[in-house]
Amino acid sequence: MNGRQRTVVFSLAVLAVMVGVVGVSVPLYSLFCKVTGAGGTPRQASGAGVVASARTVVVRFDAAVMKDMPWRFRPAQTSMTVHLGEPSLAVFTAENTSPEAITGTAAFNVMPAKAGPYVNKIQCFCFSEQRLASGEKADLPVSFYIDPAIADDPETNDVHTITLSYTFFKTHLQPDGSAATKSTSTPPSEGKS
């Protein structure tokens, strides 16, 4: 191989490595945020594991769909008062109003963002794809608790209301193998992560 061919091969190898790093960086960073609560992202908890506190907080629920997502999506309850550390269950309802099956994923956001690290989701539909046939309706549960440490943190001890927002969007690949229609807007951010 001459010098020019080596340069081309080396450049292609570097490009392949860079594409691979970019491809895995988003899922790895997302996992990091879920585990650590970085950037306001709620942590994924394996179970409550904390003692409930007498202090309460109001948790509000918000639901939306992207413009190209032909689903109805709403919370069964608009808010609930929960004790810190107490496992709670909220339910959302999704209904596919299109004539075809659609697979979607929900992005979530916590407001205020500084409360995100204290929201621990035990089970959530936002961690997996949801497939609904035409006209199908599904109840989607979210099992969570608010870490009592939120009351001891000087940055968050004034938080008395937390809003959990979920937005459904089409996944890139639909069950029939077709690509999802490209959306004109982007899903909400998950804090800064």
JSON list of C-alpha atoms in Angstrom, two decimals:
[
{"chain": "A", "resi": 1, "resn": "MET", "atom": "CA", "xyz": [0.00, 0.00, 0.00]},
{"chain": "A", "resi": 2, "resn": "ASN", "atom": "CA", "xyz": [1.29, 3.41, -0.86]},
{"chain": "A", "resi": 3, "resn": "GLY", "atom": "CA", "xyz": [1.06, 6.46, 1.42]},
{"chain": "A", "resi": 4, "resn": "ARG", "atom": "CA", "xyz": [-2.12, 7.74, -0.19]},
{"chain": "A", "resi": 5, "resn": "GLN", "atom": "CA", "xyz": [-3.97, 4.43, 0.26]},
{"chain": "A", "resi": 6, "resn": "ARG", "atom": "CA", "xyz": [-2.82, 4.19, 3.89]},
{"chain": "A", "resi": 7, "resn": "THR", "atom": "CA", "xyz": [-4.14, 7.71, 4.52]},
{"chain": "A", "resi": 8, "resn": "VAL", "atom": "CA", "xyz": [-7.53, 6.81, 3.00]},
{"chain": "A", "resi": 9, "resn": "VAL", "atom": "CA", "xyz": [-7.77, 3.55, 5.01]},
{"chain": "A", "resi": 10, "resn": "PHE", "atom": "CA", "xyz": [-6.70, 5.33, 8.21]},
{"chain": "A", "resi": 11, "resn": "SER", "atom": "CA", "xyz": [-9.22, 8.13, 7.61]},
{"chain": "A", "resi": 12, "resn": "LEU", "atom": "CA", "xyz": [-12.02, 5.63, 6.99]},
{"chain": "A", "resi": 13, "resn": "ALA", "atom": "CA", "xyz": [-11.10, 3.74, 10.15]},
{"chain": "A", "resi": 14, "resn": "VAL", "atom": "CA", "xyz": [-11.14, 6.94, 12.21]},
{"chain": "A", "resi": 15, "resn": "LEU", "atom": "CA", "xyz": [-14.49, 7.90, 10.68]},
{"chain": "A", "resi": 16, "resn": "ALA", "atom": "CA", "xyz": [-15.94, 4.45, 11.51]},
{"chain": "A", "resi": 17, "resn": "VAL", "atom": "CA", "xyz": [-14.77, 4.74, 15.12]},
{"chain": "A", "resi": 18, "resn": "MET", "atom": "CA", "xyz": [-16.24, 8.26, 15.40]},
{"chain": "A", "resi": 19, "resn": "VAL", "atom": "CA", "xyz": [-19.61, 7.09, 14.02]},
{"chain": "A", "resi": 20, "resn": "GLY", "atom": "CA", "xyz": [-19.60, 4.19, 16.48]},
{"chain": "A", "resi": 21, "resn": "VAL", "atom": "CA", "xyz": [-18.87, 6.49, 19.42]},
{"chain": "A", "resi": 22, "resn": "VAL", "atom": "CA", "xyz": [-21.67, 8.86, 18.36]},
{"chain": "A", "resi": 23, "resn": "GLY", "atom": "CA", "xyz": [-24.05, 5.92, 17.96]},
{"chain": "A", "resi": 24, "resn": "VAL", "atom": "CA", "xyz": [-23.55, 4.64, 21.50]},
{"chain": "A", "resi": 25, "resn": "SER", "atom": "CA", "xyz": [-23.05, 7.96, 23.29]},
{"chain": "A", "resi": 26, "resn": "VAL", "atom": "CA", "xyz": [-26.74, 8.95, 23.44]},
{"chain": "A", "resi": 27, "resn": "PRO", "atom": "CA", "xyz": [-27.99, 5.64, 24.93]},
{"chain": "A", "resi": 28, "resn": "LEU", "atom": "CA", "xyz": [-25.08, 5.51, 27.37]},
{"chain": "A", "resi": 29, "resn": "TYR", "atom": "CA", "xyz": [-25.61, 9.11, 28.49]},
{"chain": "A", "resi": 30, "resn": "SER", "atom": "CA", "xyz": [-29.35, 8.48, 28.84]},
{"chain": "A", "resi": 31, "resn": "LEU", "atom": "CA", "xyz": [-28.62, 5.43, 31.01]},
{"chain": "A", "resi": 32, "resn": "PHE", "atom": "CA", "xyz": [-26.15, 7.49, 33.07]},
{"chain": "A", "resi": 33, "resn": "CYS", "atom": "CA", "xyz": [-28.82, 10.18, 33.63]},
{"chain": "A", "resi": 34, "resn": "LYS", "atom": "CA", "xyz": [-31.45, 7.60, 34.65]},
{"chain": "A", "resi": 35, "resn": "VAL", "atom": "CA", "xyz": [-29.10, 5.97, 37.16]},
{"chain": "A", "resi": 36, "resn": "THR", "atom": "CA", "xyz": [-27.64, 9.15, 38.67]},
{"chain": "A", "resi": 37, "resn": "GLY", "atom": "CA", "xyz": [-30.48, 11.65, 38.21]},
{"chain": "A", "resi": 38, "resn": "ALA", "atom": "CA", "xyz": [-28.09, 14.00, 36.39]},
{"chain": "A", "resi": 39, "resn": "GLY", "atom": "CA", "xyz": [-29.56, 17.00, 34.63]},
{"chain": "A", "resi": 40, "resn": "GLY", "atom": "CA", "xyz": [-33.00, 16.72, 36.25]},
{"chain": "A", "resi": 41, "resn": "THR", "atom": "CA", "xyz": [-33.67, 13.24, 34.89]},
{"chain": "A", "resi": 42, "resn": "PRO", "atom": "CA", "xyz": [-35.68, 11.02, 37.25]},
{"chain": "A", "resi": 43, "resn": "ARG", "atom": "CA", "xyz": [-33.77, 8.00, 38.48]},
{"chain": "A", "resi": 44, "resn": "GLN", "atom": "CA", "xyz": [-35.00, 4.51, 37.62]},
{"chain": "A", "resi": 45, "resn": "ALA", "atom": "CA", "xyz": [-35.43, 2.75, 40.94]},
{"chain": "A", "resi": 46, "resn": "SER", "atom": "CA", "xyz": [-35.67, -0.99, 41.55]},
{"chain": "A", "resi": 47, "resn": "GLY", "atom": "CA", "xyz": [-38.03, -0.53, 44.49]},
{"chain": "A", "resi": 48, "resn": "ALA", "atom": "CA", "xyz": [-39.08, 2.00, 47.10]},
{"chain": "A", "resi": 49, "resn": "GLY", "atom": "CA", "xyz": [-36.54, 1.01, 49.77]},
{"chain": "A", "resi": 50, "resn": "VAL", "atom": "CA", "xyz": [-37.10, 4.21, 51.79]},
{"chain": "A", "resi": 51, "resn": "VAL", "atom": "CA", "xyz": [-39.30, 5.05, 54.74]},
{"chain": "A", "resi": 52, "resn": "ALA", "atom": "CA", "xyz": [-42.29, 7.27, 53.98]},
{"chain": "A", "resi": 53, "resn": "SER", "atom": "CA", "xyz": [-42.23, 10.74, 55.48]},
{"chain": "A", "resi": 54, "resn": "ALA", "atom": "CA", "xyz": [-45.10, 12.74, 56.99]},
{"chain": "A", "resi": 55, "resn": "ARG", "atom": "CA", "xyz": [-44.29, 15.55, 54.54]},
{"chain": "A", "resi": 56, "resn": "THR", "atom": "CA", "xyz": [-46.30, 15.59, 51.33]},
{"chain": "A", "resi": 57, "resn": "VAL", "atom": "CA", "xyz": [-45.83, 17.00, 47.86]},
{"chain": "A", "resi": 58, "resn": "VAL", "atom": "CA", "xyz": [-48.34, 17.53, 45.07]},
{"chain": "A", "resi": 59, "resn": "VAL", "atom": "CA", "xyz": [-47.45, 15.65, 41.88]},
{"chain": "A", "resi": 60, "resn": "ARG", "atom": "CA", "xyz": [-49.14, 16.93, 38.71]},
{"chain": "A", "resi": 61, "resn": "PHE", "atom": "CA", "xyz": [-49.37, 14.95, 35.49]},
{"chain": "A", "resi": 62, "resn": "ASP", "atom": "CA", "xyz": [-49.24, 16.25, 31.94]},
{"chain": "A", "resi": 63, "resn": "ALA", "atom": "CA", "xyz": [-49.62, 14.33, 28.66]},
{"chain": "A", "resi": 64, "resn": "ALA", "atom": "CA", "xyz": [-49.03, 15.32, 25.04]},
{"chain": "A", "resi": 65, "resn": "VAL", "atom": "CA", "xyz": [-48.37, 13.75, 21.63]},
{"chain": "A", "resi": 66, "resn": "MET", "atom": "CA", "xyz": [-46.22, 14.96, 18.76]},
{"chain": "A", "resi": 67, "resn": "LYS", "atom": "CA", "xyz": [-48.04, 16.44, 15.74]},
{"chain": "A", "resi": 68, "resn": "ASP", "atom": "CA", "xyz": [-47.48, 13.32, 13.62]},
{"chain": "A", "resi": 69, "resn": "MET", "atom": "CA", "xyz": [-48.65, 10.92, 16.37]},
{"chain": "A", "resi": 70, "resn": "PRO", "atom": "CA", "xyz": [-52.35, 10.06, 15.85]},
{"chain": "A", "resi": 71, "resn": "TRP", "atom": "CA", "xyz": [-52.98, 9.03, 19.45]},
{"chain": "A", "resi": 72, "resn": "ARG", "atom": "CA", "xyz": [-55.12, 10.40, 22.26]},
{"chain": "A", "resi": 73, "resn": "PHE", "atom": "CA", "xyz": [-53.02, 10.44, 25.41]},
{"chain": "A", "resi": 74, "resn": "ARG", "atom": "CA", "xyz": [-54.05, 11.73, 28.84]},
{"chain": "A", "resi": 75, "resn": "PRO", "atom": "CA", "xyz": [-53.53, 11.11, 32.54]},
{"chain": "A", "resi": 76, "resn": "ALA", "atom": "CA", "xyz": [-56.32, 9.37, 34.46]},
{"chain": "A", "resi": 77, "resn": "GLN", "atom": "CA", "xyz": [-55.64, 11.86, 37.26]},
{"chain": "A", "resi": 78, "resn": "THR", "atom": "CA", "xyz": [-54.37, 15.42, 36.86]},
{"chain": "A", "resi": 79, "resn": "SER", "atom": "CA", "xyz": [-52.63, 15.48, 40.24]},
{"chain": "A", "resi": 80, "resn": "MET", "atom": "CA", "xyz": [-52.17, 13.59, 43.51]},
{"chain": "A", "resi": 81, "resn": "THR", "atom": "CA", "xyz": [-50.77, 14.39, 46.92]},
{"chain": "A", "resi": 82, "resn": "VAL", "atom": "CA", "xyz": [-48.11, 11.87, 47.98]},
{"chain": "A", "resi": 83, "resn": "HIS", "atom": "CA", "xyz": [-45.99, 11.38, 51.08]},
{"chain": "A", "resi": 84, "resn": "LEU", "atom": "CA", "xyz": [-42.26, 11.59, 50.45]},
{"chain": "A", "resi": 85, "resn": "GLY", "atom": "CA", "xyz": [-40.88, 8.06, 50.15]},
{"chain": "A", "resi": 86, "resn": "GLU", "atom": "CA", "xyz": [-44.32, 6.51, 49.63]},
{"chain": "A", "resi": 87, "resn": "PRO", "atom": "CA", "xyz": [-44.70, 4.33, 46.51]},
{"chain": "A", "resi": 88, "resn": "SER", "atom": "CA", "xyz": [-47.45, 5.80, 44.33]},
{"chain": "A", "resi": 89, "resn": "LEU", "atom": "CA", "xyz": [-49.16, 4.74, 41.13]},
{"chain": "A", "resi": 90, "resn": "ALA", "atom": "CA", "xyz": [-50.40, 7.03, 38.36]},
{"chain": "A", "resi": 91, "resn": "VAL", "atom": "CA", "xyz": [-52.13, 5.79, 35.22]},
{"chain": "A", "resi": 92, "resn": "PHE", "atom": "CA", "xyz": [-52.19, 7.31, 31.74]},
{"chain": "A", "resi": 93, "resn": "THR", "atom": "CA", "xyz": [-54.48, 6.24, 28.90]},
{"chain": "A", "resi": 94, "resn": "ALA", "atom": "CA", "xyz": [-53.33, 6.06, 25.28]},
{"chain": "A", "resi": 95, "resn": "GLU", "atom": "CA", "xyz": [-55.59, 5.37, 22.31]},
{"chain": "A", "resi": 96, "resn": "ASN", "atom": "CA", "xyz": [-54.54, 4.89, 18.69]},
{"chain": "A", "resi": 97, "resn": "THR", "atom": "CA", "xyz": [-57.00, 6.85, 16.54]},
{"chain": "A", "resi": 98, "resn": "SER", "atom": "CA", "xyz": [-55.34, 5.97, 13.22]},
{"chain": "A", "resi": 99, "resn": "PRO", "atom": "CA", "xyz": [-56.37, 3.19, 10.81]},
{"chain": "A", "resi": 100, "resn": "GLU", "atom": "CA", "xyz": [-53.02, 1.40, 11.30]},
{"chain": "A", "resi": 101, "resn": "ALA", "atom": "CA", "xyz": [-50.89, 0.02, 14.13]},
{"chain": "A", "resi": 102, "resn": "ILE", "atom": "CA", "xyz": [-48.42, 2.52, 15.53]},
{"chain": "A", "resi": 103, "resn": "THR", "atom": "CA", "xyz": [-45.43, 2.06, 17.83]},
{"chain": "A", "resi": 104, "resn": "GLY", "atom": "CA", "xyz": [-44.47, 4.97, 20.03]},
{"chain": "A", "resi": 105, "resn": "THR", "atom": "CA", "xyz": [-42.14, 5.94, 22.82]},
{"chain": "A", "resi": 106, "resn": "ALA", "atom": "CA", "xyz": [-42.73, 8.51, 25.52]},
{"chain": "A", "resi": 107, "resn": "ALA", "atom": "CA", "xyz": [-40.16, 11.10, 26.51]},
{"chain": "A", "resi": 108, "resn": "PHE", "atom": "CA", "xyz": [-40.53, 12.58, 29.97]},
{"chain": "A", "resi": 109, "resn": "ASN", "atom": "CA", "xyz": [-39.69, 15.78, 31.73]},
{"chain": "A", "resi": 110, "resn": "VAL", "atom": "CA", "xyz": [-39.78, 16.87, 35.37]},
{"chain": "A", "resi": 111, "resn": "MET", "atom": "CA", "xyz": [-40.51, 20.40, 36.50]},
{"chain": "A", "resi": 112, "resn": "PRO", "atom": "CA", "xyz": [-38.95, 22.02, 38.32]},
{"chain": "A", "resi": 113, "resn": "ALA", "atom": "CA", "xyz": [-35.82, 20.42, 36.89]},
{"chain": "A", "resi": 114, "resn": "LYS", "atom": "CA", "xyz": [-34.07, 20.62, 40.27]},
{"chain": "A", "resi": 115, "resn": "ALA", "atom": "CA", "xyz": [-36.58, 18.05, 41.60]},
{"chain": "A", "resi": 116, "resn": "GLY", "atom": "CA", "xyz": [-35.70, 15.51, 38.87]},
{"chain": "A", "resi": 117, "resn": "PRO", "atom": "CA", "xyz": [-33.01, 13.64, 40.83]},
{"chain": "A", "resi": 118, "resn": "TYR", "atom": "CA", "xyz": [-35.52, 13.00, 43.63]},
{"chain": "A", "resi": 119, "resn": "VAL", "atom": "CA", "xyz": [-38.19, 11.45, 41.39]},
{"chain": "A", "resi": 120, "resn": "ASN", "atom": "CA", "xyz": [-37.60, 7.70, 41.41]},
{"chain": "A", "resi": 121, "resn": "LYS", "atom": "CA", "xyz": [-39.54, 5.68, 38.85]},
{"chain": "A", "resi": 122, "resn": "ILE", "atom": "CA", "xyz": [-39.99, 2.04, 39.80]},
{"chain": "A", "resi": 123, "resn": "GLN", "atom": "CA", "xyz": [-41.93, 1.14, 36.65]},
{"chain": "A", "resi": 124, "resn": "CYS", "atom": "CA", "xyz": [-42.74, 3.41, 33.73]},
{"chain": "A", "resi": 125, "resn": "PHE", "atom": "CA", "xyz": [-44.11, 3.01, 30.22]},
{"chain": "A", "resi": 126, "resn": "CYS", "atom": "CA", "xyz": [-41.57, 5.62, 29.12]},
{"chain": "A", "resi": 127, "resn": "PHE", "atom": "CA", "xyz": [-38.76, 3.06, 29.39]},
{"chain": "A", "resi": 128, "resn": "SER", "atom": "CA", "xyz": [-40.13, 0.92, 26.54]},
{"chain": "A", "resi": 129, "resn": "GLU", "atom": "CA", "xyz": [-41.86, 1.11, 23.17]},
{"chain": "A", "resi": 130, "resn": "GLN", "atom": "CA", "xyz": [-45.66, 0.88, 23.16]},
{"chain": "A", "resi": 131, "resn": "ARG", "atom": "CA", "xyz": [-47.49, -0.65, 20.19]},
{"chain": "A", "resi": 132, "resn": "LEU", "atom": "CA", "xyz": [-51.20, -0.01, 19.73]},
{"chain": "A", "resi": 133, "resn": "ALA", "atom": "CA", "xyz": [-53.33, -1.50, 16.94]},
{"chain": "A", "resi": 134, "resn": "SER", "atom": "CA", "xyz": [-55.84, 0.70, 15.15]},
{"chain": "A", "resi": 135, "resn": "GLY", "atom": "CA", "xyz": [-58.47, 1.81, 17.66]},
{"chain": "A", "resi": 136, "resn": "GLU", "atom": "CA", "xyz": [-56.69, 0.06, 20.55]},
{"chain": "A", "resi": 137, "resn": "LYS", "atom": "CA", "xyz": [-56.68, 1.71, 23.98]},
{"chain": "A", "resi": 138, "resn": "ALA", "atom": "CA", "xyz": [-54.20, 0.95, 26.78]},
{"chain": "A", "resi": 139, "resn": "ASP", "atom": "CA", "xyz": [-53.72, 1.97, 30.40]},
{"chain": "A", "resi": 140, "resn": "LEU", "atom": "CA", "xyz": [-50.09, 2.84, 31.03]},
{"chain": "A", "resi": 141, "resn": "PRO", "atom": "CA", "xyz": [-48.95, 2.85, 34.67]},
{"chain": "A", "resi": 142, "resn": "VAL", "atom": "CA", "xyz": [-46.17, 4.83, 36.30]},
{"chain": "A", "resi": 143, "resn": "SER", "atom": "CA", "xyz": [-45.01, 3.57, 39.68]},
{"chain": "A", "resi": 144, "resn": "PHE", "atom": "CA", "xyz": [-42.82, 6.10, 41.49]},
{"chain": "A", "resi": 145, "resn": "TYR", "atom": "CA", "xyz": [-41.81, 7.69, 44.76]},
{"chain": "A", "resi": 146, "resn": "ILE", "atom": "CA", "xyz": [-40.30, 11.03, 45.72]},
{"chain": "A", "resi": 147, "resn": "ASP", "atom": "CA", "xyz": [-37.09, 10.64, 47.71]},
{"chain": "A", "resi": 148, "resn": "PRO", "atom": "CA", "xyz": [-37.49, 12.18, 51.20]},
{"chain": "A", "resi": 149, "resn": "ALA", "atom": "CA", "xyz": [-34.02, 13.71, 50.79]},
{"chain": "A", "resi": 150, "resn": "ILE", "atom": "CA", "xyz": [-35.68, 16.40, 48.66]},
{"chain": "A", "resi": 151, "resn": "ALA", "atom": "CA", "xyz": [-36.79, 18.06, 51.92]},
{"chain": "A", "resi": 152, "resn": "ASP", "atom": "CA", "xyz": [-33.22, 18.17, 53.28]},
{"chain": "A", "resi": 153, "resn": "ASP", "atom": "CA", "xyz": [-31.58, 19.64, 50.17]},
{"chain": "A", "resi": 154, "resn": "PRO", "atom": "CA", "xyz": [-31.33, 23.46, 50.47]},
{"chain": "A", "resi": 155, "resn": "GLU", "atom": "CA", "xyz": [-31.84, 23.68, 46.70]},
{"chain": "A", "resi": 156, "resn": "THR", "atom": "CA", "xyz": [-35.15, 21.76, 46.76]},
{"chain": "A", "resi": 157, "resn": "ASN", "atom": "CA", "xyz": [-36.62, 22.06, 50.26]},
{"chain": "A", "resi": 158, "resn": "ASP", "atom": "CA", "xyz": [-38.99, 24.74, 48.89]},
{"chain": "A", "resi": 159, "resn": "VAL", "atom": "CA", "xyz": [-40.45, 22.37, 46.24]},
{"chain": "A", "resi": 160, "resn": "HIS", "atom": "CA", "xyz": [-44.07, 21.58, 47.09]},
{"chain": "A", "resi": 161, "resn": "THR", "atom": "CA", "xyz": [-45.33, 20.74, 43.58]},
{"chain": "A", "resi": 162, "resn": "ILE", "atom": "CA", "xyz": [-43.68, 18.54, 40.95]},
{"chain": "A", "resi": 163, "resn": "THR", "atom": "CA", "xyz": [-44.98, 18.10, 37.42]},
{"chain": "A", "resi": 164, "resn": "LEU", "atom": "CA", "xyz": [-44.30, 14.88, 35.48]},
{"chain": "A", "resi": 165, "resn": "SER", "atom": "CA", "xyz": [-44.82, 15.48, 31.75]},
{"chain": "A", "resi": 166, "resn": "TYR", "atom": "CA", "xyz": [-44.89, 12.77, 29.10]},
{"chain": "A", "resi": 167, "resn": "THR", "atom": "CA", "xyz": [-44.90, 13.23, 25.33]},
{"chain": "A", "resi": 168, "resn": "PHE", "atom": "CA", "xyz": [-45.46, 10.32, 22.94]},
{"chain": "A", "resi": 169, "resn": "PHE", "atom": "CA", "xyz": [-43.73, 10.27, 19.55]},
{"chain": "A", "resi": 170, "resn": "LYS", "atom": "CA", "xyz": [-43.49, 7.65, 16.81]},
{"chain": "A", "resi": 171, "resn": "THR", "atom": "CA", "xyz": [-40.50, 5.36, 16.98]},
{"chain": "A", "resi": 172, "resn": "HIS", "atom": "CA", "xyz": [-38.17, 5.47, 13.98]},
{"chain": "A", "resi": 173, "resn": "LEU", "atom": "CA", "xyz": [-39.11, 1.98, 12.83]},
{"chain": "A", "resi": 174, "resn": "GLN", "atom": "CA", "xyz": [-42.76, 0.91, 12.86]},
{"chain": "A", "resi": 175, "resn": "PRO", "atom": "CA", "xyz": [-43.85, -2.75, 13.37]},
{"chain": "A", "resi": 176, "resn": "ASP", "atom": "CA", "xyz": [-44.37, -3.25, 9.63]},
{"chain": "A", "resi": 177, "resn": "GLY", "atom": "CA", "xyz": [-40.75, -2.23, 9.02]},
{"chain": "A", "resi": 178, "resn": "SER", "atom": "CA", "xyz": [-41.63, 1.20, 7.62]},
{"chain": "A", "resi": 179, "resn": "ALA", "atom": "CA", "xyz": [-39.94, 4.33, 8.88]},
{"chain": "A", "resi": 180, "resn": "ALA", "atom": "CA", "xyz": [-41.98, 6.72, 11.00]},
{"chain": "A", "resi": 181, "resn": "THR", "atom": "CA", "xyz": [-43.05, 9.97, 9.41]},
{"chain": "A", "resi": 182, "resn": "LYS", "atom": "CA", "xyz": [-40.48, 12.62, 10.18]},
{"chain": "A", "resi": 183, "resn": "SER", "atom": "CA", "xyz": [-41.77, 15.02, 12.81]},
{"chain": "A", "resi": 184, "resn": "THR", "atom": "CA", "xyz": [-41.54, 18.77, 12.34]},
{"chain": "A", "resi": 185, "resn": "SER", "atom": "CA", "xyz": [-40.89, 19.33, 16.02]},
{"chain": "A", "resi": 186, "resn": "THR", "atom": "CA", "xyz": [-38.68, 17.64, 18.56]},
{"chain": "A", "resi": 187, "resn": "PRO", "atom": "CA", "xyz": [-39.64, 15.81, 21.75]},
{"chain": "A", "resi": 188, "resn": "PRO", "atom": "CA", "xyz": [-39.18, 17.70, 25.01]},
{"chain": "A", "resi": 189, "resn": "SER", "atom": "CA", "xyz": [-35.80, 17.58, 26.65]},
{"chain": "A", "resi": 190, "resn": "GLU", "atom": "CA", "xyz": [-35.24, 15.57, 29.78]},
{"chain": "A", "resi": 191, "resn": "GLY", "atom": "CA", "xyz": [-33.70, 18.33, 31.83]},
{"chain": "A", "resi": 192, "resn": "LYS", "atom": "CA", "xyz": [-30.15, 18.93, 30.57]},
{"chain": "A", "resi": 193, "resn": "SER", "atom": "CA", "xyz": [-29.27, 15.29, 30.04]}
]
